[in-house]
Amino acid sequence: MADGEDDSSPNLSISLSRQTLIRGKKRKITLHSMVLRRRNSGQADPAEPPTVQTSTPVSSSVSYFQSVPVQTDITDMAARKRYELRRRRSLQHSEGDGCVTSNMAATADEKSVGPLRKRIKGDPLTEAQSSLDLSGERYLSDSSIDILPDEIFMKIYSFLYEGDLLTCSAVSRRFYRLSNDLNLWKILYHEAFEYRIPLYHPEPRKFEFREVGRWRDTVNPWKESFRQLRQGVHIRFGSAHIYEGHIGRNILHFKNLTDAVEHCEQLPNEVEKLIFLHEGIYASTQLVIDTPLQIIGAGASRNFQDSVIIDSNSGTTITYVEGAEHAYLGFCTVKYMEPPLEAMRVGNGQHLCSALVINAFASPLIEHCSFSSTCSGGATVCVKHEGANPYIKNCSICGSDNVGIYITDSATGTYEDCEVARNTLAGVWVKNKANPYFRRCHIHDGRDVGVFTFEHGMGYFEKCDIHSNRISGIEVKNQANPTVVRCDIHHGQTGGIYIHEKGRGQFIENRIFSNQFAGIWITSQSDPTVRKNEIFSGQQGGVYVFGEGRGLIEQNNIYQNNLAGIQIRTGSDPIVRLNKIHSGYHGGIYVHEKGRGLIEENEVYGNALAGIWVTTGSCPILRKNRIHSGKQVGVYFYDNGHGLLEENDIFNHLYSGVQIRTGSNPKITRNKIWGGQNGGVLVYNCGKGVLEDNEIFDNAMAGVWIKTESNPVLRRNKIYDGRDGGICIFNKGRGLLEDNEIYRNAQAGVLISTDSNPILRRNRIYKGRAAGIEITNGATATLEGNHLFQNEFGGLCLASDVRPIMRDNLIYDNHNAVDRTIAKGHCLFKISSCTSFPMHDFYRCISCNTTDRNAICVNCIKSCHKGHNVEFVRHDRFFCDCGAGSLDRQCTLQSETRDNDTVYDSATPTESETT
């Protein structure tokens, strides 16, 4: 550097030795030191690269972003001018010819030898100003340095550090371009940070690895990342030489984590506190952090965070306390390895240590870390006390000998995209009014419950995948009240969700499936809200409410479970509404052992057994449900099952729409019961019940069956369009039939048989395709004030020896088709076919060797069996076997046997078995 030159001015000293041929003669050129000078204008040339200003740490001899002056005062330039550039006339070229301009410099002695330049006529002041108004860029274009190729500069730059490159970048546009080469900065970046991808760090606590092509508005991502991370200190075993002893590098290096933390704690708060923890095991480390300290792992491997290990065996590894509101921990592994002696003390309730503890009013951001602990008690990660509010994301808490994450004492926090797996105790504990927020976490394969909330614990769990835990996926206990939304809870080895001991909670839009036991258990006065979930493919039931459980079960889709979709028992009283319960391999809803519940507006269909079972003293309210297309019964009351069945649509079942038996006594009102392949309502085996204001129609068999000493009350029902009879009362059946309308049925409006004795009062029985009322087989009845009219076979048909009690009945306008057919001499089979049973005098033919089971109408006796030895059987309901062609003799009155399959036989209804 020339004497008297200011130290702050950047000088580029280049020694050149070259020979130039001028006019055929060799001329020796003297060595020079060339000074690059900027324009003396007050403003920077807009074509020049910008000058970057940064503060220089005291410990650095060369600044990382040093201020480089690009402007020199005219007077200083004139005073310090030692050399003049002079242009050789013989080597001057036009600037537009694309050739490199060759320049030569002369010493002061050579200047006096002869005329060295041709002066341009003009004002001397203008000439002086023009002489001084030479920029560094013009100088380079006229100097010998410009002829050096880029490869030489790149080779030189490859030996420089980041501070040197920044200094060079402020010299000229060419230097700026070359010193910002991507490969140069990538090599420097790999050497200092080891990362394979540049790390984006625009602000504290934000770190993101971005591929080079994803950096917007950034020409050199490696350089920009270097700038963003420049204030960090490094801990890298055996690599101090990379960071220390270099003039062009200002990066601090420490031998251990404790010293680095102490250094950062002494920095003022306005200075970023950042530690790069390179691959290695940092053993016996116990950190207590109360500042906004940022610790991030660094390494060259793809999964380097697994090789950056912070370990402790004497106490909690990392503890965040008040003051760590903006702390950061990322891309490393934190362990607590308990020594054997400490394990024995833990058994006595002492020395519970964790890998990570976050105390009151600490809110660090922790991401891409792994935590584990071999402590047999306590938790791997513990968040406790009010104000503790960490943000933990993309972390792994796996393989610990205790609880994965323990959140207690009003602590909160956000936990995103974490994996909690294979822990000995629960994956997550939430206790004592703690209220964390879990999103997209994977909690699985625990040897206990997945998530355990208890003692007023809360929490919000969204889009988590909870599965394959040894107990239930989620357990809620002791008035805990979590919210679980859009989670997958499946393959639990006992169940999906277990809510007990006054537990609460909201479970919304989850998928609960393939659990070994019930998808959801609700017991011991618990009262959760279960809404809009899919509960399916359970090895047992869908929702199981027992032990005085309650709850709102609403708008769920419950299907393909091996046991009942919803089971309610032992005094439980939930609200079940707007659910779809279908395609189960058992029943739809099973209420037993004094269970109750409000069951309304559900759709129950396609189940293998009954749509709804009510038994053993249970008394639910079933209202406005659609119960249909079952493979057995629609609603089944048995063994003292009671309840209210109101305003339901019950249709298209393979068996009866409703069955009542064995002491059951429900109230069935304002329902529509239709389309049953067996019958509408079947009351048998001492069943009771009150059926009021129902519509019972279009059933394949009788609208109502009453049999085997059953005694129901039927009042104000409409029983019509049945493909068999309206009401059939068999086998000592009784009952009160009052104010019903029974019409347009294929068989008798009311059929009373086999020792039955009902009371019929004020019923209207009309337009039947057989008789209005038929009484046979030793049955009797009390008939009071009934209207029997417009029935095909007659209003009232009584078999032999039948003596009913009759008062004030009106029998009129019936068609009496049986009497008319007999009067015309036709066989009664003409009007009955094989599926109807007109009541008249029937005989047997001794000559034709017929039995008591063969009946022959009176006209066939007169015609087909004329002169035979015949015997009167009785006045009863039969079809004529002669006309049907079932005898050896061909009927002369009936040309061919007809069978009308549109009318079904009065077969015995199928009874459901208790499974």
Coordinates of C-alpha atoms in Angstrom, one line a residue, residues 5-336:
E5 CA -2.9 6.3 1.8
D6 CA -5.9 6.0 4.1
D7 CA -6.2 2.6 5.7
S8 CA -10.0 2.6 5.3
S9 CA -9.7 2.7 1.5
P10 CA -9.7 -0.7 -0.3
N11 CA -6.6 -1.0 -2.5
L12 CA -5.9 -3.8 -4.8
S13 CA -2.2 -4.4 -5.3
I14 CA -1.3 -6.5 -8.2
S15 CA 2.2 -7.2 -9.5
L16 CA 2.4 -7.6 -13.2
S17 CA 5.4 -8.6 -15.3
R18 CA 4.6 -8.5 -18.9
Q19 CA 6.3 -7.5 -22.2
T20 CA 4.4 -5.7 -24.8
L21 CA 5.5 -5.3 -28.4
I22 CA 5.1 -1.6 -29.6
R23 CA 6.1 -0.7 -33.2
G24 CA 8.2 -3.9 -33.5
K25 CA 10.3 -3.2 -30.4
K26 CA 10.2 -4.9 -27.0
R27 CA 9.8 -2.5 -24.2
K28 CA 10.2 -3.4 -20.5
I29 CA 7.4 -2.4 -18.3
T30 CA 7.9 -1.4 -14.6
L31 CA 6.0 -3.1 -11.8
H32 CA 3.1 -1.0 -10.5
S33 CA 0.6 -0.8 -7.7
M34 CA -2.7 0.2 -9.2
V35 CA -5.3 2.0 -7.2
L36 CA -8.9 1.6 -8.1
R37 CA -10.8 4.9 -7.8
R38 CA -14.5 5.6 -7.8
R39 CA -16.2 8.5 -9.4
N40 CA -15.8 11.7 -7.3
S41 CA -19.5 12.3 -7.7
G42 CA -21.6 12.6 -4.6
Q43 CA -23.8 9.7 -5.6
A44 CA -22.9 6.1 -6.3
D45 CA -22.9 4.8 -9.8
P46 CA -26.2 2.9 -10.2
A47 CA -24.4 0.3 -12.3
E48 CA -22.2 -0.6 -9.4
P49 CA -23.1 -3.3 -6.9
P50 CA -24.6 -2.0 -3.6
T51 CA -22.5 -1.6 -0.5
V52 CA -23.7 -3.7 2.4
Q53 CA -23.3 -2.3 5.9
T54 CA -23.2 -4.5 9.0
S55 CA -21.9 -4.2 12.4
T56 CA -18.6 -5.8 13.1
P57 CA -18.1 -7.8 16.3
V58 CA -15.3 -6.7 18.5
S59 CA -13.6 -10.1 18.4
S60 CA -13.3 -10.0 14.6
S61 CA -10.3 -8.6 12.9
V62 CA -12.1 -8.7 9.6
S63 CA -15.8 -7.9 9.4
Y64 CA -18.3 -10.4 7.9
F65 CA -20.1 -7.6 6.1
Q66 CA -17.5 -4.8 6.2
S67 CA -18.4 -1.3 5.0
V68 CA -16.4 -0.7 1.8
P69 CA -16.2 3.0 0.8
V70 CA -16.8 3.4 -2.9
Q71 CA -16.3 7.2 -3.0
T72 CA -13.1 9.1 -2.7
D73 CA -12.9 12.8 -2.2
I74 CA -11.4 14.8 -5.1
T75 CA -8.9 16.6 -2.9
D76 CA -7.8 13.4 -1.2
M77 CA -7.3 11.8 -4.5
A78 CA -5.3 14.7 -5.8
A79 CA -3.2 14.8 -2.6
R80 CA -2.6 11.0 -2.6
K81 CA -2.2 10.6 -6.4
R82 CA 1.1 8.8 -6.9
Y83 CA 0.5 7.2 -10.2
E84 CA -1.2 8.3 -13.3
L85 CA -2.8 6.1 -15.9
R86 CA -1.6 6.8 -19.3
R87 CA -3.0 5.3 -22.5
R88 CA -0.6 4.1 -25.1
R89 CA -1.7 5.5 -28.5
S90 CA -0.4 2.5 -30.3
L91 CA -2.7 0.1 -28.2
Q92 CA -5.8 2.1 -28.2
H93 CA -8.9 0.5 -29.6
S94 CA -12.4 1.4 -30.1
E95 CA -14.6 0.5 -27.2
G96 CA -17.3 -0.8 -29.6
D97 CA -15.1 -3.4 -31.3
G98 CA -15.6 -5.9 -28.6
C99 CA -11.8 -6.3 -27.9
V100 CA -10.3 -6.1 -24.5
T101 CA -8.5 -2.8 -24.0
S102 CA -4.8 -3.1 -23.1
N103 CA -3.5 -0.5 -20.7
M104 CA 0.1 0.3 -19.5
A105 CA 1.2 2.3 -16.6
A106 CA 4.3 4.6 -16.5
T107 CA 6.4 5.8 -13.6
A108 CA 6.9 9.4 -12.7
D109 CA 10.5 9.3 -14.1
E110 CA 9.3 7.9 -17.5
K111 CA 6.8 10.7 -17.7
S112 CA 9.5 13.4 -18.2
V113 CA 11.4 11.6 -21.0
G114 CA 9.1 12.5 -23.8
P115 CA 5.6 13.3 -24.8
L116 CA 3.5 10.6 -23.3
R117 CA 0.0 11.7 -24.3
K118 CA -1.7 14.0 -26.7
R119 CA -3.5 16.6 -24.7
I120 CA -6.9 17.5 -25.7
K121 CA -7.4 21.2 -26.1
G122 CA -9.7 22.6 -23.6
D123 CA -10.0 24.2 -20.2
P124 CA -7.3 23.1 -17.7
L125 CA -9.9 22.7 -14.9
T126 CA -12.0 20.5 -17.0
E127 CA -9.1 18.4 -17.9
A128 CA -8.1 18.0 -14.3
Q129 CA -11.6 17.0 -13.3
S130 CA -11.8 14.6 -16.2
S131 CA -8.5 13.1 -15.1
L132 CA -9.8 12.6 -11.6
D133 CA -13.2 11.4 -12.6
L134 CA -12.2 7.9 -13.4
S135 CA -14.2 5.1 -11.8
G136 CA -12.8 1.7 -10.7
E137 CA -14.8 0.1 -13.4
R138 CA -13.2 2.3 -16.1
Y139 CA -9.9 1.6 -14.7
L140 CA -10.3 -2.1 -14.8
S141 CA -11.5 -1.9 -18.4
D142 CA -8.3 -0.1 -19.2
S143 CA -5.9 -2.1 -17.0
S144 CA -4.1 -5.4 -17.4
I145 CA -6.2 -7.0 -14.7
D146 CA -9.1 -7.2 -17.0
I147 CA -7.4 -9.6 -19.3
L148 CA -7.3 -12.3 -16.5
P149 CA -9.8 -15.0 -17.1
D150 CA -12.6 -15.8 -14.6
E151 CA -11.0 -19.1 -13.8
I152 CA -8.0 -17.4 -12.2
F153 CA -10.2 -15.3 -10.0
M154 CA -12.4 -18.3 -9.0
K155 CA -9.2 -20.2 -8.1
I156 CA -8.1 -17.3 -5.9
Y157 CA -11.6 -16.9 -4.4
S158 CA -11.7 -20.6 -3.5
F159 CA -9.0 -19.9 -0.9
L160 CA -10.9 -17.0 0.7
Y161 CA -13.5 -17.0 3.5
E162 CA -16.9 -15.4 3.5
G163 CA -15.5 -12.1 4.9
D164 CA -13.0 -11.8 2.1
L165 CA -15.6 -12.6 -0.6
L166 CA -17.8 -9.9 0.8
T167 CA -15.0 -7.4 0.6
C168 CA -14.2 -8.3 -3.0
S169 CA -17.8 -8.1 -4.0
A170 CA -17.8 -4.3 -3.2
V171 CA -14.9 -3.6 -5.7
S172 CA -16.6 -3.8 -9.1
R173 CA -19.4 -5.4 -10.9
R174 CA -17.1 -8.2 -12.2
F175 CA -15.8 -8.9 -8.7
Y176 CA -19.4 -8.8 -7.4
R177 CA -20.5 -11.3 -9.9
L178 CA -17.6 -13.7 -9.4
S179 CA -17.6 -13.5 -5.6
N180 CA -21.3 -14.4 -5.5
D181 CA -20.7 -17.7 -7.3
L182 CA -23.2 -20.3 -6.0
N183 CA -20.5 -23.1 -5.8
L184 CA -18.1 -20.9 -3.8
W185 CA -20.7 -20.1 -1.1
K186 CA -22.0 -23.7 -1.2
I187 CA -18.5 -25.0 -0.3
L188 CA -18.1 -22.4 2.5
Y189 CA -21.6 -23.2 3.7
H190 CA -21.0 -27.0 3.9
E191 CA -17.7 -26.4 5.7
A192 CA -19.2 -24.2 8.4
F193 CA -22.8 -25.7 8.8
E194 CA -22.6 -29.1 7.1
Y195 CA -26.2 -28.8 5.9
R196 CA -27.0 -30.4 2.5
I197 CA -29.8 -27.8 1.9
P198 CA -29.6 -24.1 2.7
L199 CA -31.4 -23.3 6.0
Y200 CA -34.0 -20.4 5.7
H201 CA -33.9 -18.3 8.9
P202 CA -35.6 -15.0 8.3
E203 CA -36.5 -14.4 12.0
P204 CA -35.9 -15.9 15.4
R205 CA -37.4 -19.4 15.9
K206 CA -38.1 -19.9 12.2
F207 CA -35.9 -22.5 10.6
E208 CA -36.8 -24.2 7.3
F209 CA -34.6 -26.2 4.9
R210 CA -35.4 -24.9 1.4
E211 CA -34.1 -26.3 -1.8
V212 CA -32.2 -23.8 -3.8
G213 CA -35.0 -23.4 -6.4
R214 CA -37.5 -22.4 -3.7
W215 CA -35.8 -19.2 -2.5
R216 CA -37.7 -16.3 -3.9
D217 CA -36.0 -13.1 -4.8
T218 CA -32.6 -14.5 -3.8
V219 CA -29.8 -15.0 -6.3
N220 CA -27.6 -17.0 -4.0
P221 CA -29.5 -19.0 -1.3
W222 CA -26.2 -20.3 0.2
K223 CA -24.9 -16.8 0.8
E224 CA -28.3 -15.6 2.0
S225 CA -28.5 -18.5 4.5
F226 CA -25.0 -17.8 5.6
R227 CA -26.0 -14.1 6.3
Q228 CA -29.1 -15.2 8.2
L229 CA -27.1 -17.6 10.4
R230 CA -24.0 -15.5 10.9
Q231 CA -24.5 -14.8 14.6
G232 CA -24.6 -18.4 15.6
V233 CA -21.9 -20.1 17.6
H234 CA -20.8 -23.7 16.9
I235 CA -20.1 -26.8 18.9
R236 CA -18.3 -29.4 16.8
F237 CA -16.0 -32.0 18.2
G238 CA -12.5 -31.9 16.7
S239 CA -13.2 -29.1 14.3
A240 CA -12.1 -25.9 16.0
H241 CA -9.6 -25.3 13.1
I242 CA -12.6 -24.7 10.8
Y243 CA -13.8 -21.7 12.7
E244 CA -10.8 -20.3 14.5
G245 CA -7.7 -18.5 13.3
H246 CA -9.0 -17.1 10.0
I247 CA -8.9 -13.4 9.3
G248 CA -11.8 -13.7 6.8
R249 CA -14.1 -15.7 9.2
N250 CA -15.9 -14.5 12.3
I251 CA -17.6 -17.6 13.7
L252 CA -17.3 -18.6 17.4
H253 CA -16.6 -22.2 18.4
F254 CA -17.0 -23.8 21.8
K255 CA -15.8 -27.2 23.0
N256 CA -19.0 -28.1 25.0
L257 CA -22.6 -27.1 25.3
T258 CA -22.4 -25.6 28.7
D259 CA -19.8 -23.0 27.7
A260 CA -21.8 -22.1 24.6
V261 CA -24.9 -21.6 26.7
E262 CA -23.1 -19.5 29.2
H263 CA -21.7 -17.3 26.4
C264 CA -25.1 -16.8 24.9
E265 CA -26.7 -15.9 28.2
Q266 CA -24.3 -13.1 28.6
L267 CA -25.2 -11.5 25.3
P268 CA -27.7 -8.7 25.3
N269 CA -31.3 -9.6 24.4
E270 CA -31.3 -7.7 21.2
V271 CA -28.5 -10.0 19.9
E272 CA -29.7 -13.3 18.6
K273 CA -28.6 -16.2 20.8
L274 CA -28.1 -19.2 18.5
I275 CA -26.1 -22.4 19.0
F276 CA -25.3 -24.9 16.2
L277 CA -24.9 -28.3 17.8
H278 CA -23.0 -30.6 15.4
E279 CA -23.2 -34.3 15.3
G280 CA -22.0 -36.0 18.5
I281 CA -23.0 -37.2 21.9
Y282 CA -23.2 -34.4 24.6
A283 CA -23.3 -36.5 27.7
S284 CA -23.9 -35.6 31.3
T285 CA -25.6 -32.4 30.2
Q286 CA -28.2 -30.7 32.4
L287 CA -29.4 -27.5 30.9
V288 CA -31.7 -24.9 32.6
I289 CA -32.7 -22.3 30.0
D290 CA -34.2 -19.0 31.0
T291 CA -33.4 -16.9 28.0
P292 CA -34.5 -16.9 24.3
L293 CA -31.7 -19.3 23.5
Q294 CA -31.9 -21.2 20.2
I295 CA -30.2 -24.6 19.9
I296 CA -30.3 -26.3 16.5
G297 CA -28.6 -29.5 15.4
A298 CA -26.3 -29.5 12.4
G299 CA -24.8 -32.3 10.3
A300 CA -24.1 -33.6 6.9
S301 CA -26.2 -36.8 6.9
R302 CA -29.7 -37.0 5.8
N303 CA -31.0 -37.8 9.3
F304 CA -28.4 -35.9 11.2
Q305 CA -30.8 -35.1 14.1
D306 CA -30.5 -38.7 15.2
S307 CA -26.7 -38.2 15.6
V308 CA -27.0 -34.9 17.6
I309 CA -27.6 -36.3 21.1
I310 CA -28.0 -34.4 24.3
D311 CA -27.9 -36.9 27.1
S312 CA -28.1 -36.9 30.9
N313 CA -28.0 -39.6 33.6
S314 CA -28.1 -37.5 36.7
G315 CA -31.1 -35.2 36.3
T316 CA -33.5 -33.8 33.8
T317 CA -31.7 -33.2 30.6
I318 CA -33.3 -29.8 29.5
T319 CA -35.5 -27.6 31.6
Y320 CA -37.1 -24.4 30.3
V321 CA -38.2 -21.9 33.0
E322 CA -39.6 -18.4 33.1
G323 CA -37.7 -16.2 30.7
A324 CA -37.6 -18.8 27.9
E325 CA -40.6 -17.3 26.1
H326 CA -38.8 -17.3 22.7
A327 CA -36.4 -20.2 23.1
Y328 CA -35.9 -22.7 20.4
L329 CA -34.8 -26.3 20.2
G330 CA -34.6 -28.2 16.9
F331 CA -33.1 -31.1 15.0
C332 CA -31.6 -33.1 17.8
T333 CA -32.1 -36.0 20.1
V334 CA -32.6 -35.6 23.9
K335 CA -32.3 -38.5 26.3
Y336 CA -32.5 -39.2 29.9

